[in-house]
Amino acid sequence: MGETYEAAGVSIRAGEDAVAAIKDDVRSTFRPEVIGDIGGFGGLFRFDPSRYRDPVLVSSTDGVGTKAQVATATGRFDTIGLDLVAMCVDDLVCSGAEPLFFLDYISVGTLDPAHVKQLVAGVAEGCRRAGCALVGGEMAEHPGTMAPGEFDLVGFAVGVVERDRMLTGERVSPGDVLVALPSPGLRSNGYSLARRLLFDVAGRSVDDPAWDGAGAPTVGEELLVPSVIYAPFIRALTEAVEVHGIAHITGGGLPGNLNRALGERTDAVVDPGSWEWPRIFSELQQLGSVSTDEMRSVFNLGVGMVVVVPSEAAHRAVDTLRTAGTRARIIGEVVPGDGTVRFDD
Amino acid sequence: MGETYEAAGVSIRAGEDAVAAIKDDVRSTFRPEVIGDIGGFGGLFRFDPSRYRDPVLVSSTDGVGTKAQVATATGRFDTIGLDLVAMCVDDLVCSGAEPLFFLDYISVGTLDPAHVKQLVAGVAEGCRRAGCALVGGEMAEHPGTMAPGEFDLVGFAVGVVERDRMLTGERVSPGDVLVALPSPGLRSNGYSLARRLLFDVAGRSVDDPAWDGAGAPTVGEELLVPSVIYAPFIRALTEAVEVHGIAHITGGGLPGNLNRALGERTDAVVDPGSWEWPRIFSELQQLGSVSTDEMRSVFNLGVGMVVVVPSEAAHRAVDTLRTAGTRARIIGEVVPGDGTVRFDD
């Protein structure tokens, strides 16, 4: 008997089963612009040129980092797809763009169709929340180089914005107000440090009970709290209120992301007393005596998105966001400067 | 001293150095439609709506599979970016689309700016060949879960085609001819089997001399032979000749890919005597006594792209492709059927 691809660890059959298992989830995301079905050489999305004067396609790619390892250790694969969509589409909306479509790439050690179905169900749920169609994807089996149960998840999102409505930082002006949207957990950033603190420094495991005040019963589930997808809230906001800038707070925290929404002639001054860190962040800080500066430059600390609005629109912005379904609060202001984020400690 | 992200294995500084190292390569791919520079929340690409009546955005994602492990073992990182671009854009062109822009995602165990620069230089070279702009990307450091030197590379391409020029298989008719574009190596598919045959079954290493008739001196370099990017050849062809269908031959070989270019009422009959396998495929087959059916369903066997054209256009197609810079040959024909690929053994 000769050697086969199957014997080398790649199962064509498991791939076909996995595609069959995800079809309904994928189709549930289709917008009217989607042409065809899954299985073609490319995802197909009609773009109506009469709807735009000078459209700009905005695109973004991101992964879920080592949050994937927490999912594997915990055995929960149904929510990390939400994190993936959040990471990608919430970058898009910072330009003022409407998300149109999404693609996912899943690499696994061993292709388990039930496992893939959970991952894609999460991605599809995220796409429905964000209003974008899941038009394509790839499943790659990497036997020998990834352990069974191990996976990586990468996403790509494309959106569109009219060029003259694109947010570039130019509109941000001294006197503008910073409106923060809350994040209950780490989103998908800082997991290498969080895992080191919890598992290496403190010697805990994912099945250990979480700390007092945690929203989830175990350390693993607390770490897996899914990322909020802000895209629908931001869309509701930009339709109702003049917005000068938007920043998605991911790796780099407020200092490394809010600066990207500023122009070159303004600073953002954040009042650290204006909100309380979700409990997980204080817990992580204590475990490793992590400095507050380090915490701020690694984690979102409870602020996942910042919207910059004129001061006279601030309260309407908070009300609009609340009506759209999220809390929001003012955490600081814009002053003359050079594009830096400062904390008013 | 408190714990830090750096101590947990993630270096912000290395990330900044890597971004600085790749800037010129990335900018070298920019088309006039690109707005802004690298470093924003999203890639920005102007889309001129007046150029199209009913445009369809075609998108595709793929990785390089375990060819990445061969690159790591060989210590050559400058060509696998070409494979990544080929995998993605040559899927797009199967719909008749023009590639517009590309994004890459690189995950590494330890972020080495020099290593990332080589990877991105290959991606940028691929984008220039394919005529698409590299508008965005992500570098993710996964300490602890990937070894130093290990990496994964994922790509994402977007193109555009007029809806009434989109290739769907409907135009493929009995009597049409199959024109094959040659592939000198494995492209980016079948590496789990190839690695098993060469390294596990035959006990060779990447530094061993390659076989007689190989184009490269060592096993590793022979395995790393970069994928041809067919996109520019296909564009030249579709502008000069009526094309009924296009199939990119990746995982699944001719039987699993050429079928996707057929309609439901035609078969493709391939004459296996019409071309010779590149030496690497015969070598792999012999090492593991792999059946010819298995070889055909795993590897491209020297045919990386098949174009289906009316018989009267076949010779003009071959000439046009030759002028554009690639050899091409007729390897079979289309007959009435149900969408199956058969070999005329």
XYZ file of C-alpha atoms in Angstrom:
690
model
C 0.000 0.000 0.000
C 1.352 3.429 -0.933
C 1.563 6.528 1.195
C -1.441 8.869 1.269
C -2.301 12.433 2.215
C -4.581 11.004 4.912
C -1.669 9.077 6.448
C 0.345 12.316 6.412
C -2.339 13.837 8.638
C -4.524 15.712 6.154
C -8.062 14.451 5.783
C -9.928 15.583 2.657
C -13.056 13.932 4.086
C -12.864 15.884 7.355
C -12.504 19.038 5.269
C -15.647 18.222 3.299
C -17.538 17.385 6.506
C -16.423 20.657 8.050
C -17.652 22.634 5.027
C -21.023 20.855 5.240
C -21.214 21.597 8.968
C -20.736 25.359 8.574
C -22.908 26.021 5.496
C -26.029 27.178 7.325
C -24.078 29.439 9.668
C -22.258 31.032 6.742
C -25.450 31.539 4.715
C -27.146 33.174 7.715
C -24.787 36.141 7.241
C -25.488 36.739 3.550
C -26.614 40.233 2.605
C -28.504 40.819 -0.659
C -25.244 41.770 -2.378
C -23.771 38.272 -2.031
C -23.706 36.227 -5.244
C -23.472 32.454 -5.372
C -22.820 30.133 -2.487
C -19.840 28.821 -0.545
C -17.334 26.710 -2.455
C -16.282 28.973 -5.322
C -12.754 30.219 -6.001
C -13.647 33.572 -4.434
C -16.283 35.326 -2.378
C -18.556 37.463 -4.577
C -20.121 40.712 -3.404
C -21.973 43.144 -5.700
C -21.011 46.749 -5.187
C -23.620 49.277 -6.298
C -21.622 52.157 -7.823
C -24.687 54.432 -8.007
C -24.834 54.608 -4.198
C -21.487 56.414 -3.924
C -19.798 59.533 -5.288
C -16.195 58.778 -4.304
C -16.092 55.501 -2.358
C -13.041 54.313 -0.464
C -12.707 50.595 0.314
C -11.354 50.160 3.825
C -9.799 46.832 4.774
C -8.381 45.305 7.899
C -6.863 42.031 9.081
C -6.299 40.721 12.574
C -6.133 37.550 14.626
C -7.184 36.584 18.125
C -3.645 36.155 19.432
C -3.043 33.698 22.219
C -6.667 33.970 23.377
C -6.940 30.934 21.090
C -4.809 28.971 23.576
C -7.210 29.871 26.368
C -10.113 28.596 24.252
C -8.266 25.331 23.612
C -7.415 24.891 27.286
C -10.992 25.675 28.323
C -12.583 23.596 25.550
C -14.915 26.437 24.503
C -14.756 27.372 20.856
C -18.102 29.095 20.279
C -17.297 32.687 21.251
C -13.781 33.353 19.980
C -15.220 33.949 16.501
C -16.919 37.014 18.005
C -13.511 38.254 19.098
C -12.160 37.784 15.592
C -14.947 39.794 13.957
C -14.656 42.497 16.628
C -10.905 42.867 16.060
C -11.355 43.391 12.311
C -14.624 45.308 11.842
C -14.040 47.640 14.770
C -10.806 48.730 13.069
C -12.800 49.518 9.910
C -15.394 51.638 11.625
C -12.605 53.914 12.952
C -12.405 55.306 9.401
C -16.159 55.858 9.394
C -16.683 52.836 7.148
C -19.683 50.519 6.887
C -18.527 46.875 7.089
C -19.514 44.968 3.928
C -17.946 41.531 4.006
C -15.642 39.271 5.977
C -13.411 36.247 5.384
C -11.927 33.899 7.944
C -8.892 31.629 7.953
C -8.710 28.772 10.420
C -5.598 26.670 10.877
C -5.755 23.569 13.038
C -3.520 20.690 14.009
C -6.250 18.141 13.301
C -9.426 19.098 11.499
C -12.370 18.236 13.736
C -15.594 19.266 11.950
C -17.493 19.772 15.259
C -14.744 22.026 16.538
C -14.636 24.025 13.288
C -18.411 24.369 13.360
C -18.226 26.053 16.780
C -15.498 28.428 15.615
C -17.405 29.411 12.474
C -20.718 29.717 14.348
C -19.028 32.403 16.450
C -17.648 34.138 13.374
C -21.100 34.042 11.738
C -22.772 35.438 14.847
C -20.194 38.233 14.870
C -20.826 38.970 11.197
C -24.584 39.179 11.787
C -24.027 41.615 14.662
C -21.630 43.693 12.567
C -23.924 43.558 9.535
C -21.330 42.086 7.194
C -21.491 38.970 5.028
C -19.132 36.046 5.586
C -18.238 35.514 1.917
C -15.216 33.270 2.138
C -12.771 31.397 4.240
C -10.094 28.783 4.378
C -9.522 25.817 6.664
C -5.934 24.608 6.797
C -4.766 21.444 8.493
C -1.189 21.694 9.778
C -0.408 18.218 11.105
C 2.777 17.884 13.114
C 3.256 21.608 13.496
C 0.147 22.264 15.608
C -1.113 19.924 18.323
C -4.615 18.438 18.069
C -7.072 20.952 19.579
C -4.728 23.836 18.845
C -5.898 26.419 16.315
C -5.326 29.894 14.960
C -7.979 32.196 13.669
C -7.361 35.107 11.287
C -9.960 37.484 9.882
C -10.252 40.012 7.070
C -12.910 42.658 6.748
C -13.748 45.088 3.968
C -15.968 48.126 4.306
C -16.772 51.307 2.425
C -16.893 55.009 3.239
C -17.447 58.135 1.159
C -14.108 59.864 0.863
C -15.400 63.181 2.186
C -16.873 61.459 5.239
C -13.714 59.510 6.030
C -12.300 60.139 9.506
C -8.606 60.996 9.339
C -7.976 62.913 12.546
C -8.155 66.256 10.753
C -11.487 67.132 12.334
C -10.370 66.514 15.922
C -10.144 69.914 17.652
C -9.232 71.276 21.074
C -12.307 71.267 23.271
C -13.620 68.008 21.796
C -14.701 65.376 24.264
C -13.619 61.712 24.583
C -16.576 59.335 24.889
C -15.633 55.802 25.998
C -17.521 52.603 25.215
C -17.014 49.948 27.879
C -15.209 46.643 27.396
C -16.013 43.977 29.995
C -12.803 42.041 29.356
C -9.467 41.977 27.516
C -11.017 41.869 24.018
C -8.291 39.952 22.171
C -5.164 41.694 23.413
C -2.595 41.216 26.138
C -3.187 37.476 26.488
C 0.491 36.581 26.487
C 0.941 38.727 29.588
C -2.370 37.642 31.158
C -1.521 33.961 30.656
C 1.938 34.472 32.112
C 0.521 36.229 35.185
C -2.272 33.752 35.833
C -0.718 30.463 34.795
C 3.047 30.919 35.257
C 3.314 33.483 38.064
C 0.197 32.567 40.062
C 0.081 28.900 39.056
C -3.661 28.912 38.394
C -5.447 26.814 35.794
C -8.384 27.629 33.528
C -10.693 25.482 35.691
C -9.870 27.300 38.940
C -12.624 29.481 40.359
C -12.329 33.095 39.275
C -11.775 35.960 41.729
C -14.418 37.794 43.768
C -16.391 40.146 41.596
C -15.720 38.224 38.379
C -18.618 37.833 35.966
C -17.788 34.222 35.089
C -17.276 31.245 37.414
C -13.810 30.112 36.280
C -10.515 31.701 35.313
C -10.847 30.254 31.789
C -14.340 31.608 31.208
C -13.413 34.964 32.668
C -10.528 35.183 30.189
C -12.816 34.124 27.337
C -15.425 36.882 27.889
C -16.160 37.785 24.266
C -15.280 41.128 22.736
C -18.127 43.567 22.277
C -18.675 44.306 18.588
C -19.004 48.089 18.562
C -19.728 48.471 14.840
C -23.549 48.717 15.146
C -23.282 51.224 18.009
C -20.822 53.337 16.043
C -23.075 53.281 12.987
C -26.038 54.447 15.055
C -23.863 57.193 16.519
C -22.408 58.500 13.249
C -25.896 58.724 11.753
C -27.137 60.879 14.647
C -24.166 62.935 15.856
C -21.169 64.716 14.337
C -18.138 62.525 15.070
C -14.584 63.851 14.720
C -12.601 60.703 15.392
C -12.860 57.076 16.505
C -10.217 54.839 18.084
C -10.395 51.080 18.610
C -8.438 50.262 21.777
C -6.501 47.055 21.081
C -2.826 46.128 21.588
C -1.042 49.237 22.853
C -3.987 50.339 24.993
C -5.227 53.936 25.059
C -1.726 55.478 24.554
C -1.051 53.329 21.461
C -4.444 53.618 19.789
C -6.242 56.801 20.731
C -3.259 58.704 19.305
C -4.066 57.236 15.874
C -7.412 59.065 15.875
C -5.845 62.441 16.702
C -4.416 64.884 14.218
C -0.877 66.174 14.593
C -1.918 69.301 16.469
C -3.960 67.878 19.335
C -3.403 65.755 22.429
C -5.949 63.653 24.272
C -6.071 64.109 28.028
C -7.656 61.131 29.764
C -9.041 61.374 33.297
C -8.165 57.992 34.835
C -10.628 58.587 37.673
C -13.571 58.798 35.281
C -14.123 55.035 35.146
C -13.335 51.929 37.135
C -11.239 49.089 35.699
C -13.167 45.833 35.341
C -12.043 43.513 38.107
C -9.933 41.249 35.839
C -7.460 44.067 35.191
C -6.854 44.863 38.887
C -6.464 41.155 39.513
C -3.847 40.828 36.755
C -2.013 43.931 37.962
C -1.772 42.602 41.519
C -0.563 39.139 40.493
C 2.578 40.518 38.865
C 2.958 43.954 40.483
C 2.553 45.310 36.982
C 3.088 49.067 36.816
C 0.101 51.236 35.910
C 1.972 52.536 32.861
C 2.531 48.965 31.672
C -1.112 48.072 32.310
C -2.190 51.092 30.241
C 0.058 50.229 27.312
C -0.959 46.536 27.150
C -4.646 46.320 28.103
C -7.810 48.255 27.249
C -8.586 48.504 31.010
C -12.308 48.595 30.326
C -12.381 51.071 27.433
C -12.696 49.260 24.087
C -13.582 52.186 21.860
C -13.236 55.949 22.142
C -15.286 58.382 20.099
C -14.181 62.001 19.776
C -17.098 64.418 19.464
C -17.578 68.185 19.758
C -18.296 69.087 23.382
C -21.796 70.330 22.552
C -22.630 66.887 21.108
C -21.217 64.864 23.996
C -24.417 64.251 25.922
C -26.378 63.479 22.784
C -23.635 60.990 21.846
C -23.935 59.235 25.212
C -27.739 59.139 24.897
C -27.608 57.840 21.319
C -25.184 55.093 22.298
C -27.370 54.129 25.258
C -30.418 53.892 22.999
C -28.362 51.769 20.572
C -27.614 49.381 23.429
C -24.331 50.288 25.083
C -23.309 52.353 28.066
C -20.902 55.212 27.358
C -19.169 57.837 29.440
C -17.004 60.912 29.031
C -13.390 60.139 30.007
C -11.475 63.187 28.900
C -10.948 65.927 26.387
C -8.844 67.142 23.501
C -6.324 69.959 23.981
C -3.713 71.544 21.680
C -0.681 69.286 21.321
C 1.215 66.986 18.961
C -0.822 63.775 18.797
C -0.028 62.323 22.220
C -2.306 60.603 24.731
C -1.759 61.817 28.300
C -3.270 60.710 31.594
C -4.343 63.431 34.009
C -3.095 61.496 37.074
C 10.216 45.202 39.528
C 6.795 44.332 38.135
C 5.965 41.974 35.307
C 5.940 43.352 31.769
C 4.649 42.443 28.318
C 8.279 42.221 27.189
C 9.035 39.608 29.874
C 5.965 37.675 28.712
C 7.589 37.445 25.283
C 5.965 40.289 23.370
C 8.244 43.100 22.310
C 6.533 46.347 21.322
C 9.948 47.656 20.251
C 10.561 44.711 17.902
C 7.122 45.354 16.415
C 7.976 48.996 15.752
C 11.347 48.025 14.263
C 9.639 45.477 12.008
C 7.159 48.068 10.755
C 10.045 50.442 9.994
C 11.902 47.652 8.181
C 9.030 46.854 5.807
C 7.815 50.385 4.967
C 9.677 50.793 1.683
C 8.699 47.340 0.444
C 5.052 48.002 1.253
C 5.057 51.435 -0.396
C 6.618 49.959 -3.542
C 3.301 48.186 -4.194
C 1.056 51.240 -3.902
C -1.200 51.921 -6.874
C -2.609 55.427 -7.440
C -5.818 54.401 -5.676
C -4.080 53.925 -2.311
C -4.718 56.693 0.227
C -2.498 57.422 3.197
C 0.388 55.355 4.435
C 0.957 52.288 6.581
C -0.041 52.552 10.239
C -3.703 53.533 10.060
C -6.601 51.514 11.450
C -7.399 50.197 7.959
C -6.033 49.992 4.436
C -7.604 52.643 2.187
C -8.229 52.105 -1.520
C -10.262 54.471 -3.717
C -12.727 52.733 -5.958
C -13.750 54.683 -9.055
C -17.456 53.927 -9.517
C -17.561 55.530 -12.974
C -15.330 52.797 -14.384
C -17.930 50.062 -13.799
C -21.550 49.348 -14.673
C -22.207 46.464 -12.252
C -19.008 45.656 -10.377
C -18.588 42.563 -8.254
C -15.910 42.545 -5.542
C -14.189 39.170 -5.500
C -12.236 38.168 -2.396
C -10.082 35.269 -1.386
C -8.008 34.126 1.571
C -5.354 31.443 1.822
C -2.187 30.470 3.635
C 1.035 28.779 2.645
C 0.389 25.635 4.676
C 3.332 23.705 5.987
C 5.601 25.103 3.264
C 6.310 27.625 6.069
C 8.022 24.817 8.017
C 10.287 24.107 5.052
C 11.227 27.794 4.922
C 12.039 27.767 8.632
C 14.122 24.586 8.326
C 15.956 25.963 5.289
C 16.405 29.451 6.739
C 15.078 31.126 3.569
C 12.208 33.528 4.099
C 12.392 35.737 1.004
C 10.279 33.764 -1.470
C 7.392 32.303 0.522
C 5.620 35.668 0.299
C 5.382 35.005 -3.448
C 3.603 31.741 -2.678
C 1.156 33.583 -0.445
C 0.243 36.141 -3.090
C -0.041 33.423 -5.747
C -2.425 31.365 -3.610
C -4.774 34.313 -3.117
C -4.701 36.348 -6.322
C -4.721 33.334 -8.616
C -7.989 32.302 -6.976
C -9.430 35.734 -7.775
C -8.501 35.678 -11.417
C -10.505 32.447 -11.843
C -13.625 34.643 -11.660
C -12.161 36.939 -14.299
C -11.317 39.564 -11.685
C -8.547 42.157 -11.686
C -6.661 42.035 -8.365
C -6.852 45.401 -6.565
C -5.381 45.070 -3.104
C -3.861 42.608 -0.661
C -3.373 42.244 3.100
C -1.046 39.885 4.921
C -1.063 38.416 8.420
C 2.167 37.080 9.892
C 2.272 35.197 13.162
C 5.619 34.351 14.708
C 6.965 32.803 17.869
C 9.477 35.599 18.346
C 9.337 38.762 16.292
C 12.641 39.181 14.475
C 12.479 42.348 12.343
C 15.043 41.022 9.824
C 13.039 37.831 9.387
C 9.763 39.747 8.979
C 11.419 42.042 6.448
C 12.295 39.042 4.265
C 8.769 37.668 4.488
C 7.181 41.003 3.585
C 9.714 41.662 0.809
C 8.424 38.460 -0.825
C 4.813 39.499 -0.344
C 5.564 42.929 -1.824
C 7.349 41.397 -4.815
C 4.308 39.158 -5.348
C 1.956 42.131 -5.146
C 3.991 44.064 -7.718
C 3.888 41.064 -10.076
C 0.153 40.647 -9.540
C -0.467 44.383 -9.885
C -2.187 44.751 -6.516
C -1.408 47.103 -3.642
C -0.345 45.798 -0.240
C -2.633 48.040 1.819
C -2.530 46.415 5.214
C -1.260 43.671 7.427
C -0.798 42.412 10.908
C 2.195 40.983 12.746
C 1.316 38.853 15.741
C 3.796 37.515 18.262
C 2.680 34.224 19.819
C 5.319 33.462 22.444
C 5.185 30.026 24.001
C 2.803 28.643 21.397
C 5.150 28.934 18.419
C 8.879 28.237 18.544
C 11.369 30.964 17.631
C 11.837 30.900 13.826
C 8.424 29.347 13.311
C 5.833 31.442 11.497
C 2.522 31.328 9.687
C 1.556 33.502 6.781
C -2.024 34.247 5.731
C -3.128 36.429 2.844
C -6.243 38.136 1.683
C -6.896 39.582 -1.766
C -9.717 41.670 -3.219
C -10.378 42.197 -6.901
C -13.143 43.434 -9.144
C -14.962 42.141 -12.213
C -17.938 43.378 -14.228
C -20.818 41.083 -13.411
C -21.532 40.250 -17.050
C -17.888 39.307 -17.592
C -17.704 37.100 -14.509
C -16.682 33.495 -15.210
C -19.105 31.066 -13.590
C -18.722 27.887 -15.636
C -21.840 28.634 -17.675
C -19.847 29.416 -20.786
C -17.834 26.178 -20.773
C -19.078 24.034 -23.696
C -18.325 20.640 -25.216
C -15.508 20.995 -27.708
C -13.688 23.613 -25.620
C -10.010 23.025 -25.067
C -7.993 22.863 -21.819
C -4.864 25.031 -21.903
C -2.417 24.360 -19.076
C 0.064 26.812 -17.578
C 3.113 25.076 -16.124
C 4.066 24.957 -12.461
C 7.722 24.122 -11.741
C 6.993 22.934 -8.201
C 4.332 22.168 -5.606
C 3.051 25.776 -5.371
C 1.861 25.798 -1.751
C -0.029 22.502 -1.578
C 0.678 18.952 -0.515
C 3.553 19.859 1.787
C 2.352 17.688 4.651
C 2.627 14.652 2.372
C 5.850 15.849 0.722
C 7.484 16.451 4.105
C 6.380 13.047 5.331
C 7.782 11.323 2.246
C 11.103 13.158 2.200
C 11.830 13.618 5.890
C 10.001 10.758 7.659
C 9.923 7.974 5.046
C 13.212 8.701 3.251
C 14.992 10.288 6.221
C 16.398 13.161 4.191
C 17.050 16.664 5.468
C 16.585 20.036 3.818
C 20.353 20.389 3.360
C 20.758 17.073 1.501
C 21.542 17.327 -2.192
C 18.434 17.180 -4.360
C 17.807 14.416 -6.894
C 19.140 14.221 -10.455
C 17.282 16.590 -12.718
C 16.262 18.927 -9.898
C 16.469 22.639 -10.613
C 17.841 23.534 -7.173
C 20.887 22.127 -5.363
C 19.273 20.975 -2.105
C 16.076 19.251 -1.018
C 15.048 22.339 0.932
C 15.523 24.739 -1.954
C 13.806 22.364 -4.353
C 10.791 22.312 -2.029
C 10.861 26.089 -1.733
C 10.682 26.773 -5.481
C 8.288 29.737 -5.500
C 4.816 29.602 -6.978
C 4.351 31.256 -10.346
C 1.934 34.173 -10.085
C -0.326 33.613 -13.068
C -2.447 36.754 -12.650
C -0.578 38.922 -15.196
C -0.598 36.107 -17.785
C -4.315 35.553 -17.264
C -5.022 39.258 -17.634
C -3.105 39.396 -20.893
C -5.023 36.348 -22.096
C -8.517 37.542 -21.189
C -7.879 40.835 -22.976
C -6.929 39.045 -26.204
C -8.929 35.811 -26.326
C -12.424 34.658 -25.389
C -12.047 32.624 -22.187
C -14.814 30.320 -20.942
C -13.369 29.213 -17.630
C -10.265 29.322 -15.435
C -9.173 26.923 -12.694
C -6.374 27.437 -10.188
C -4.899 24.021 -9.374
C -4.202 23.960 -5.646
C -5.078 21.431 -2.910
C -7.157 18.684 -4.526
C -5.162 18.777 -7.764
C -6.821 18.756 -11.183
C -9.795 16.574 -10.090
C -10.609 18.864 -7.152
C -10.149 22.225 -8.863
C -10.744 21.997 -12.594
C -14.267 20.744 -11.781
C -15.010 24.102 -10.131
C -14.547 25.878 -13.486
C -16.962 23.541 -15.307
C -20.698 23.963 -15.512
C -23.001 21.130 -14.466
C -23.374 19.751 -17.976
C -19.757 19.255 -19.019
C -16.816 17.042 -18.073
C -13.130 17.775 -18.577
C -11.110 14.970 -20.151
C -7.403 15.341 -19.413
C -4.748 13.557 -21.510
C -2.097 12.582 -18.949
C 0.413 11.942 -21.742
C 0.266 15.544 -22.910
C 2.833 16.797 -20.413
C 5.625 15.460 -18.241
C 5.557 15.777 -14.447
C 8.365 17.947 -13.087
C 10.955 15.663 -11.544
C 10.023 16.466 -7.923
C 6.634 14.775 -8.331
C 8.054 11.502 -9.678
C 10.612 11.563 -6.895
C 7.895 11.987 -4.244
C 5.759 9.262 -5.811
C 8.625 6.769 -5.784
C 9.637 7.480 -2.199
C 6.267 6.388 -0.847
C 4.869 4.208 -3.653
C 2.083 6.788 -3.828
C -0.668 5.767 -6.246
C -1.157 7.893 -9.341
C -4.731 8.688 -8.251
C -3.435 9.955 -4.906
C -0.716 12.006 -6.623
C -3.351 13.591 -8.852
C -5.647 14.500 -5.973
C -2.908 16.029 -3.801
C -0.412 17.732 -6.134
C -0.617 19.987 -9.189
C 1.853 17.676 -10.999
C 3.182 20.530 -13.077
C -0.105 22.195 -14.060
C -0.814 25.242 -11.886
C -3.574 26.851 -13.890
C -5.984 25.627 -16.570
C -7.764 27.947 -18.958
C -10.799 26.717 -20.891
C -11.112 28.316 -24.318
C -13.114 27.613 -27.494
C -11.157 25.215 -29.720
C -10.760 27.810 -32.456
C -9.031 30.133 -29.953
C -6.694 27.512 -28.522
C -3.602 28.274 -30.558
C -4.054 32.011 -30.173
C -4.348 31.443 -26.420
C -1.060 29.543 -26.322
C 0.643 32.236 -28.420
C -0.741 35.055 -26.294
C 0.445 33.353 -23.117
C 3.884 32.775 -24.611
C 4.145 36.445 -25.533
C 3.057 37.368 -22.004
C 5.932 35.286 -20.675
C 4.756 31.761 -19.897
C 4.736 28.477 -21.733
C 1.327 26.866 -22.206
C 0.064 23.643 -23.749
C -3.182 21.934 -24.593
C -3.838 19.057 -22.191
C -7.381 17.993 -22.976
C -10.897 18.934 -23.917
C -14.420 19.466 -22.665
C -17.155 16.905 -23.392
C -20.808 16.595 -22.330
C -21.042 15.387 -18.724
C -21.902 16.388 -15.174
C -18.988 18.496 -13.952
C -16.377 15.767 -13.460
C -12.685 15.723 -14.310
C -11.567 12.466 -15.973
C -8.157 11.254 -17.077
C -7.905 9.592 -20.462
C -5.472 6.931 -19.232
